[in-house]
Amino acid sequence: MRIRFTKMQGAGNDFVVLDETRGTLGLSAAQYRFLADRHFGVGADQILTVRPSPAEGIDFQYVIHNADGGEVEQCGNGARCFMRFVKEHKLTDKTQVRVQTLAGVIEPRMGADGRVTVDMGAPIFEAARVPFDTAGLDAQPDGSWEKWHLALGTRAGSPIVSVAVLSMGNPHAVQVVDNVDTAPVAEQGPQIEHHPRFPQRVNAGFMQVVDRSHIKLRVFERGAGETLACGTGACAAVVAGIRLGLLESRVDVQTHGGILTIEWQGEGQPVLMTGPATTVFEGDIDVPEVPEISEQP
Ligand SMILES: N[C@H](CCC[C@H](N)C(=O)O)C(=O)O
């Protein structure tokens, strides 16, 4: 099947974007993995699909698959690219659209400077809704969610990390580190992603607080590995930092791929994310029924 795609990136988090507003392609998980494959396919962290409005008052449906082919609830950097895509492809004449995701409705808005702001909705702290299994964990002194002590491994001497656990529609476990450049992202990222207390797995964030309005962040993403930036991860990290009393309500998040600006006014309030969204190129690709993808090197 020959399909048209658009390659996009938001702060270096990169995407293959598919237009299904005039008919669905019916791709399998293996075909999503093929498109994301950096050797046999196009290469991307996630595959984003644009579908027609599912209901009155909603402009589009937004479907997200990780590089591993699994469908997920939310993608923040992808939401900004979604807004640019529907403008550039003349699928809307609006500068702000309402978009249905598995996690609910989000509202990206194209700014005059070409950056995009997205109302990402309110964070979710209830462990069962992340989901996060707290059975047997020391209850937090004030029922807080910011400092769960997670044992990485069962051997004596396995590290125990203190993570803030929350959802931006997708699950996040964020820890504060002294230096993101030396943080054990490659080692602890997979251990946290696959930790048995996260039945849906989890995105693992490593946050260095520079000052009360600046952090540095690395994220080992569920289903994609470490990415150059993670929009929902930036939202989760800032919310955690504010609740830990370390950050103000508006924070610049420095990632390997660029700067994201996150604002949160507190409990029950939405998280606003602002950042870049870039179209890299358009292309066509033959997607085999049974695609060949890279074996792990
Ligand atoms: N890996 C994430 C989805 C993509 C999130 C990220 N790319 C973003 O910008 O929010 C998950 O499995 O929940």
mmCIF file of C-alpha atoms and ligand atoms in Angstrom:
data_model
loop_
_atom_site.group_PDB
_atom_site.id
_atom_site.type_symbol
_atom_site.label_atom_id
_atom_site.label_comp_id
_atom_site.label_asym_id
_atom_site.label_seq_id
_atom_site.Cartn_x
_atom_site.Cartn_y
_atom_site.Cartn_z
ATOM 1 C CA MET A 1 0.000 0.000 0.000
ATOM 2 C CA ARG A 2 1.566 3.326 -1.068
ATOM 3 C CA ILE A 3 0.813 6.072 1.402
ATOM 4 C CA ARG A 4 1.503 9.811 1.614
ATOM 5 C CA PHE A 5 3.042 11.046 4.838
ATOM 6 C CA THR A 6 4.406 14.245 6.379
ATOM 7 C CA LYS A 7 7.531 14.182 8.543
ATOM 8 C CA MET A 8 7.338 16.734 11.399
ATOM 9 C CA GLN A 9 9.139 17.517 14.635
ATOM 10 C CA GLY A 10 8.407 19.444 17.801
ATOM 11 C CA ALA A 11 11.566 20.275 19.805
ATOM 12 C CA GLY A 12 13.238 17.319 18.135
ATOM 13 C CA ASN A 13 10.519 14.800 19.055
ATOM 14 C CA ASP A 14 9.809 13.520 15.576
ATOM 15 C CA PHE A 15 6.682 12.218 13.906
ATOM 16 C CA VAL A 16 5.224 10.667 10.802
ATOM 17 C CA VAL A 17 1.831 12.353 10.280
ATOM 18 C CA LEU A 18 -0.924 10.613 8.292
ATOM 19 C CA ASP A 19 -4.060 12.286 6.920
ATOM 20 C CA GLU A 20 -7.070 9.993 7.379
ATOM 21 C CA THR A 21 -9.691 12.738 6.994
ATOM 22 C CA ARG A 22 -10.769 11.304 3.630
ATOM 23 C CA GLY A 23 -10.598 7.623 4.561
ATOM 24 C CA THR A 24 -8.769 5.361 6.981
ATOM 25 C CA LEU A 25 -5.662 3.392 6.004
ATOM 26 C CA GLY A 26 -6.368 0.522 8.396
ATOM 27 C CA LEU A 27 -2.699 0.098 9.396
ATOM 28 C CA SER A 28 -1.593 -2.688 11.748
ATOM 29 C CA ALA A 29 0.747 -2.301 14.742
ATOM 30 C CA ALA A 30 3.491 -3.884 12.645
ATOM 31 C CA GLN A 31 2.904 -1.285 9.893
ATOM 32 C CA TYR A 32 3.075 1.560 12.436
ATOM 33 C CA ARG A 33 6.356 0.057 13.679
ATOM 34 C CA PHE A 34 7.588 -0.044 10.068
ATOM 35 C CA LEU A 35 6.807 3.647 9.517
ATOM 36 C CA ALA A 36 8.659 4.519 12.738
ATOM 37 C CA ASP A 37 11.649 2.316 11.886
ATOM 38 C CA ARG A 38 14.756 4.463 11.261
ATOM 39 C CA HIS A 39 16.353 1.884 8.932
ATOM 40 C CA PHE A 40 13.577 0.151 6.991
ATOM 41 C CA GLY A 41 10.890 2.851 7.217
ATOM 42 C CA VAL A 42 10.676 6.640 7.537
ATOM 43 C CA GLY A 43 11.812 6.925 11.176
ATOM 44 C CA ALA A 44 9.883 8.590 14.019
ATOM 45 C CA ASP A 45 9.241 8.526 17.763
ATOM 46 C CA GLN A 46 5.489 8.446 17.179
ATOM 47 C CA ILE A 47 2.998 8.129 14.296
ATOM 48 C CA LEU A 48 0.230 10.763 14.428
ATOM 49 C CA THR A 49 -3.038 10.273 12.561
ATOM 50 C CA VAL A 50 -5.530 13.040 11.712
ATOM 51 C CA ARG A 51 -9.133 11.852 11.521
ATOM 52 C CA PRO A 52 -12.403 13.734 10.957
ATOM 53 C CA SER A 53 -14.455 15.250 13.748
ATOM 54 C CA PRO A 54 -16.014 12.492 15.908
ATOM 55 C CA ALA A 55 -18.694 14.730 17.434
ATOM 56 C CA GLU A 56 -20.406 18.105 17.410
ATOM 57 C CA GLY A 57 -18.127 20.862 18.718
ATOM 58 C CA ILE A 58 -14.957 18.851 18.046
ATOM 59 C CA ASP A 59 -12.845 19.667 14.971
ATOM 60 C CA PHE A 60 -10.696 16.552 14.622
ATOM 61 C CA GLN A 61 -9.761 13.208 16.150
ATOM 62 C CA TYR A 62 -6.061 12.762 16.963
ATOM 63 C CA VAL A 63 -4.674 9.214 17.124
ATOM 64 C CA ILE A 64 -1.185 8.456 18.455
ATOM 65 C CA HIS A 65 0.975 5.344 18.088
ATOM 66 C CA ASN A 66 4.403 4.937 19.682
ATOM 67 C CA ALA A 67 7.359 3.644 17.673
ATOM 68 C CA ASP A 68 6.649 0.203 19.176
ATOM 69 C CA GLY A 69 3.267 0.231 17.393
ATOM 70 C CA GLY A 70 1.154 0.638 20.535
ATOM 71 C CA GLU A 71 -1.655 3.206 20.590
ATOM 72 C CA VAL A 72 -1.401 5.730 23.449
ATOM 73 C CA GLU A 73 -3.564 8.408 25.007
ATOM 74 C CA GLN A 74 -1.656 11.634 24.497
ATOM 75 C CA CYS A 75 1.354 13.283 22.841
ATOM 76 C CA GLY A 76 2.095 16.921 23.614
ATOM 77 C CA ASN A 77 4.784 17.731 21.040
ATOM 78 C CA GLY A 78 2.593 15.900 18.542
ATOM 79 C CA ALA A 79 -0.369 18.130 19.393
ATOM 80 C CA ARG A 80 1.584 21.208 18.302
ATOM 81 C CA CYS A 81 2.571 19.498 15.037
ATOM 82 C CA PHE A 82 -1.085 18.424 14.603
ATOM 83 C CA MET A 83 -2.115 22.103 14.682
ATOM 84 C CA ARG A 84 0.517 23.048 12.087
ATOM 85 C CA PHE A 85 -0.472 20.058 9.903
ATOM 86 C CA VAL A 86 -4.193 20.883 9.746
ATOM 87 C CA LYS A 87 -3.368 24.542 8.935
ATOM 88 C CA GLU A 88 -0.761 23.777 6.251
ATOM 89 C CA HIS A 89 -2.990 21.126 4.664
ATOM 90 C CA LYS A 90 -5.957 23.536 4.723
ATOM 91 C CA LEU A 91 -8.068 21.154 6.776
ATOM 92 C CA THR A 92 -9.208 24.108 8.874
ATOM 93 C CA ASP A 93 -9.213 27.884 8.628
ATOM 94 C CA LYS A 94 -9.213 28.205 12.437
ATOM 95 C CA THR A 95 -6.149 29.152 14.465
ATOM 96 C CA GLN A 96 -7.414 27.150 17.443
ATOM 97 C CA VAL A 97 -9.032 23.733 17.199
ATOM 98 C CA ARG A 98 -10.638 21.257 19.568
ATOM 99 C CA VAL A 99 -9.121 17.813 19.197
ATOM 100 C CA GLN A 100 -10.387 14.504 20.591
ATOM 101 C CA THR A 101 -7.741 12.127 21.926
ATOM 102 C CA LEU A 102 -8.062 8.928 23.979
ATOM 103 C CA ALA A 103 -7.218 11.149 26.993
ATOM 104 C CA GLY A 104 -9.963 13.680 26.253
ATOM 105 C CA VAL A 105 -10.231 16.972 24.358
ATOM 106 C CA ILE A 106 -7.199 19.247 23.981
ATOM 107 C CA GLU A 107 -7.069 22.666 22.313
ATOM 108 C CA PRO A 108 -3.974 23.587 20.282
ATOM 109 C CA ARG A 109 -3.685 27.226 19.175
ATOM 110 C CA MET A 110 -1.329 28.594 16.489
ATOM 111 C CA GLY A 111 0.496 31.709 17.721
ATOM 112 C CA ALA A 112 1.435 34.672 15.545
ATOM 113 C CA ASP A 113 5.090 33.732 15.961
ATOM 114 C CA GLY A 114 4.509 30.224 14.610
ATOM 115 C CA ARG A 115 4.832 28.606 18.017
ATOM 116 C CA VAL A 116 1.847 26.611 19.199
ATOM 117 C CA THR A 117 0.166 26.695 22.616
ATOM 118 C CA VAL A 118 -1.859 23.691 23.767
ATOM 119 C CA ASP A 119 -4.304 23.449 26.644
ATOM 120 C CA MET A 120 -3.311 19.945 27.736
ATOM 121 C CA GLY A 121 -6.059 19.623 30.335
ATOM 122 C CA ALA A 122 -5.612 19.142 34.072
ATOM 123 C CA PRO A 123 -3.097 16.645 35.490
ATOM 124 C CA ILE A 124 -4.423 13.510 37.201
ATOM 125 C CA PHE A 125 -2.960 12.448 40.556
ATOM 126 C CA GLU A 126 -5.114 9.515 41.651
ATOM 127 C CA ALA A 127 -2.775 6.499 41.470
ATOM 128 C CA ALA A 128 -5.480 4.179 40.132
ATOM 129 C CA ARG A 129 -6.061 6.540 37.173
ATOM 130 C CA VAL A 130 -2.392 6.801 36.203
ATOM 131 C CA PRO A 131 -2.445 3.702 36.596
ATOM 132 C CA PHE A 132 0.043 3.043 39.404
ATOM 133 C CA ASP A 133 -0.184 0.140 41.876
ATOM 134 C CA THR A 134 0.595 1.478 45.353
ATOM 135 C CA ALA A 135 -0.226 -1.761 47.209
ATOM 136 C CA GLY A 136 2.346 -2.320 49.961
ATOM 137 C CA LEU A 137 4.053 1.032 49.391
ATOM 138 C CA ASP A 138 4.490 3.252 52.417
ATOM 139 C CA ALA A 139 1.460 5.503 52.448
ATOM 140 C CA GLN A 140 2.482 9.074 51.757
ATOM 141 C CA PRO A 141 2.361 11.155 54.953
ATOM 142 C CA ASP A 142 -0.241 13.551 53.607
ATOM 143 C CA GLY A 143 -1.638 11.306 50.861
ATOM 144 C CA SER A 144 0.638 13.192 48.500
ATOM 145 C CA TRP A 145 1.738 11.680 45.196
ATOM 146 C CA GLU A 146 5.027 13.490 44.784
ATOM 147 C CA LYS A 147 7.405 11.063 46.505
ATOM 148 C CA TRP A 148 6.835 7.354 45.975
ATOM 149 C CA HIS A 149 9.885 5.229 46.719
ATOM 150 C CA LEU A 150 10.300 2.751 43.873
ATOM 151 C CA ALA A 151 12.732 -0.168 44.144
ATOM 152 C CA LEU A 152 14.372 -0.817 40.777
ATOM 153 C CA GLY A 153 15.027 -4.538 40.867
ATOM 154 C CA THR A 154 14.793 -7.185 43.596
ATOM 155 C CA ARG A 155 18.483 -7.814 44.290
ATOM 156 C CA ALA A 156 20.018 -6.524 47.502
ATOM 157 C CA GLY A 157 21.372 -3.055 46.852
ATOM 158 C CA SER A 158 18.993 -2.369 43.949
ATOM 159 C CA PRO A 159 18.515 1.405 43.728
ATOM 160 C CA ILE A 160 15.413 2.995 45.211
ATOM 161 C CA VAL A 161 14.272 6.136 43.413
ATOM 162 C CA SER A 162 11.843 8.769 44.658
ATOM 163 C CA VAL A 163 9.365 9.527 41.896
ATOM 164 C CA ALA A 164 6.394 11.809 41.470
ATOM 165 C CA VAL A 165 3.638 9.802 39.768
ATOM 166 C CA LEU A 166 0.918 11.516 37.743
ATOM 167 C CA SER A 167 -0.947 11.402 34.453
ATOM 168 C CA MET A 168 -1.300 13.936 31.662
ATOM 169 C CA GLY A 169 -3.684 11.492 30.063
ATOM 170 C CA ASN A 170 -0.605 9.283 29.717
ATOM 171 C CA PRO A 171 1.410 7.994 32.679
ATOM 172 C CA HIS A 172 4.561 9.712 34.035
ATOM 173 C CA ALA A 173 7.065 8.966 36.797
ATOM 174 C CA VAL A 174 9.343 11.961 37.359
ATOM 175 C CA GLN A 175 12.413 12.137 39.548
ATOM 176 C CA VAL A 176 14.546 15.127 40.525
ATOM 177 C CA VAL A 177 18.246 14.638 39.716
ATOM 178 C CA ASP A 178 21.282 16.840 40.368
ATOM 179 C CA ASN A 179 22.463 16.767 36.735
ATOM 180 C CA VAL A 180 20.474 15.500 33.755
ATOM 181 C CA ASP A 181 23.663 14.997 31.739
ATOM 182 C CA THR A 182 24.975 12.404 34.189
ATOM 183 C CA ALA A 183 21.593 10.959 35.225
ATOM 184 C CA PRO A 184 21.327 7.155 34.649
ATOM 185 C CA VAL A 185 18.625 7.564 31.960
ATOM 186 C CA ALA A 186 19.718 4.628 29.800
ATOM 187 C CA GLU A 187 19.904 2.291 32.816
ATOM 188 C CA GLN A 188 16.945 3.413 34.931
ATOM 189 C CA GLY A 189 14.666 4.490 32.048
ATOM 190 C CA PRO A 190 13.777 0.949 30.945
ATOM 191 C CA GLN A 191 13.617 -0.272 34.564
ATOM 192 C CA ILE A 192 11.050 2.420 35.396
ATOM 193 C CA GLU A 193 9.159 2.082 32.082
ATOM 194 C CA HIS A 194 8.620 -1.635 32.699
ATOM 195 C CA HIS A 195 8.252 -1.500 36.490
ATOM 196 C CA PRO A 196 5.488 -3.928 37.589
ATOM 197 C CA ARG A 197 3.728 -1.161 39.534
ATOM 198 C CA PHE A 198 2.817 0.449 36.164
ATOM 199 C CA PRO A 199 0.430 -2.016 34.470
ATOM 200 C CA GLN A 200 0.321 0.200 31.341
ATOM 201 C CA ARG A 201 4.080 0.957 31.613
ATOM 202 C CA VAL A 202 5.157 4.581 32.162
ATOM 203 C CA ASN A 203 7.214 7.477 30.774
ATOM 204 C CA ALA A 204 10.272 8.083 32.992
ATOM 205 C CA GLY A 205 11.296 11.719 33.521
ATOM 206 C CA PHE A 206 14.614 13.014 34.911
ATOM 207 C CA MET A 207 14.373 16.671 35.955
ATOM 208 C CA GLN A 208 17.188 19.028 37.030
ATOM 209 C CA VAL A 209 15.963 22.212 38.708
ATOM 210 C CA VAL A 210 18.112 25.135 37.456
ATOM 211 C CA ASP A 211 16.096 27.807 39.281
ATOM 212 C CA ARG A 212 12.427 28.387 40.129
ATOM 213 C CA SER A 213 11.520 29.103 36.489
ATOM 214 C CA HIS A 214 13.952 26.895 34.600
ATOM 215 C CA ILE A 215 14.498 23.145 34.503
ATOM 216 C CA LYS A 216 16.430 20.736 32.315
ATOM 217 C CA LEU A 217 14.609 17.533 31.403
ATOM 218 C CA ARG A 218 15.317 14.167 29.834
ATOM 219 C CA VAL A 219 12.548 11.595 29.298
ATOM 220 C CA PHE A 220 12.829 7.894 28.564
ATOM 221 C CA GLU A 221 9.481 7.504 26.814
ATOM 222 C CA ARG A 222 7.172 4.514 27.041
ATOM 223 C CA GLY A 223 7.253 2.730 23.699
ATOM 224 C CA ALA A 224 9.938 4.931 22.149
ATOM 225 C CA GLY A 225 13.002 5.149 24.419
ATOM 226 C CA GLU A 226 14.776 8.421 25.177
ATOM 227 C CA THR A 227 13.516 11.184 22.885
ATOM 228 C CA LEU A 228 14.964 14.662 22.345
ATOM 229 C CA ALA A 229 11.872 16.123 24.016
ATOM 230 C CA CYS A 230 8.587 14.956 25.541
ATOM 231 C CA GLY A 231 5.712 17.440 25.743
ATOM 232 C CA THR A 232 3.559 15.591 28.253
ATOM 233 C CA GLY A 233 6.756 14.777 30.134
ATOM 234 C CA ALA A 234 7.556 18.484 30.371
ATOM 235 C CA CYS A 235 4.030 19.136 31.671
ATOM 236 C CA ALA A 236 4.330 16.332 34.232
ATOM 237 C CA ALA A 237 7.768 17.493 35.412
ATOM 238 C CA VAL A 238 6.671 21.104 35.920
ATOM 239 C CA VAL A 239 3.505 20.059 37.772
ATOM 240 C CA ALA A 240 5.580 17.787 40.016
ATOM 241 C CA GLY A 241 8.145 20.528 40.612
ATOM 242 C CA ILE A 242 5.441 23.049 41.536
ATOM 243 C CA ARG A 243 3.833 20.581 43.949
ATOM 244 C CA LEU A 244 7.250 19.873 45.474
ATOM 245 C CA GLY A 245 7.588 23.624 46.079
ATOM 246 C CA LEU A 246 10.587 23.893 43.726
ATOM 247 C CA LEU A 247 9.068 25.858 40.822
ATOM 248 C CA GLU A 248 6.953 28.908 39.968
ATOM 249 C CA SER A 249 3.788 28.594 37.849
ATOM 250 C CA ARG A 250 5.554 29.356 34.526
ATOM 251 C CA VAL A 251 8.668 27.356 33.681
ATOM 252 C CA ASP A 252 10.991 27.090 30.687
ATOM 253 C CA VAL A 253 11.916 23.455 30.134
ATOM 254 C CA GLN A 254 15.214 22.899 28.357
ATOM 255 C CA THR A 255 15.318 19.594 26.498
ATOM 256 C CA HIS A 256 17.933 18.178 24.136
ATOM 257 C CA GLY A 257 15.694 19.238 21.242
ATOM 258 C CA GLY A 258 14.632 22.722 22.299
ATOM 259 C CA ILE A 259 12.742 24.846 24.846
ATOM 260 C CA LEU A 260 9.154 24.235 25.928
ATOM 261 C CA THR A 261 7.272 26.713 28.146
ATOM 262 C CA ILE A 262 4.851 25.187 30.631
ATOM 263 C CA GLU A 263 2.317 27.025 32.790
ATOM 264 C CA TRP A 264 0.149 25.589 35.565
ATOM 265 C CA GLN A 265 -1.853 27.633 38.073
ATOM 266 C CA GLY A 266 -2.497 24.719 40.433
ATOM 267 C CA GLU A 267 -4.985 22.047 41.404
ATOM 268 C CA GLY A 268 -7.809 21.520 38.935
ATOM 269 C CA GLN A 269 -6.314 23.973 36.460
ATOM 270 C CA PRO A 270 -5.195 22.996 32.931
ATOM 271 C CA VAL A 271 -1.534 22.770 31.979
ATOM 272 C CA LEU A 272 -0.572 25.069 29.072
ATOM 273 C CA MET A 273 2.360 24.041 26.890
ATOM 274 C CA THR A 274 3.972 26.321 24.274
ATOM 275 C CA GLY A 275 6.669 25.346 21.827
ATOM 276 C CA PRO A 276 7.785 24.887 18.225
ATOM 277 C CA ALA A 277 6.240 22.704 15.511
ATOM 278 C CA THR A 278 8.077 22.170 12.220
ATOM 279 C CA THR A 279 7.292 20.412 8.950
ATOM 280 C CA VAL A 280 10.466 18.671 7.768
ATOM 281 C CA PHE A 281 9.386 17.048 4.481
ATOM 282 C CA GLU A 282 6.526 15.302 2.647
ATOM 283 C CA GLY A 283 6.895 11.879 1.082
ATOM 284 C CA ASP A 284 5.370 8.667 -0.201
ATOM 285 C CA ILE A 285 6.263 5.183 0.976
ATOM 286 C CA ASP A 286 5.217 1.633 0.134
ATOM 287 C CA VAL A 287 3.992 -0.053 3.326
ATOM 288 C CA PRO A 288 4.193 -3.846 2.975
ATOM 289 C CA GLU A 289 1.414 -6.022 4.355
ATOM 290 C CA VAL A 290 4.043 -7.879 6.403
ATOM 291 C CA PRO A 291 6.746 -5.243 6.865
ATOM 292 C CA GLU A 292 10.416 -5.835 7.614
ATOM 293 C CA ILE A 293 11.659 -3.851 10.617
ATOM 294 C CA SER A 294 14.997 -3.519 12.407
ATOM 295 C CA GLU A 295 15.944 -6.209 14.869
ATOM 296 C CA GLN A 296 17.307 -4.699 18.051
ATOM 297 C CA PRO A 297 21.032 -4.000 17.326
HETATM 298 N N1 LIG B 1 5.568 7.909 24.776
HETATM 299 C C1 LIG B 1 4.331 8.537 25.243
HETATM 300 C C2 LIG B 1 3.530 9.101 24.052
HETATM 301 C C3 LIG B 1 4.242 10.283 23.391
HETATM 302 C C4 LIG B 1 4.475 11.407 24.356
HETATM 303 C C5 LIG B 1 5.496 12.459 23.954
HETATM 304 N N2 LIG B 1 6.145 12.265 22.684
HETATM 305 C C6 LIG B 1 4.932 13.863 24.101
HETATM 306 O O1 LIG B 1 5.369 14.779 23.391
HETATM 307 O O2 LIG B 1 4.063 14.036 25.001
HETATM 308 C C7 LIG B 1 3.481 7.485 25.974
HETATM 309 O O3 LIG B 1 3.639 6.286 25.686
HETATM 310 O O4 LIG B 1 2.664 7.877 26.816
#
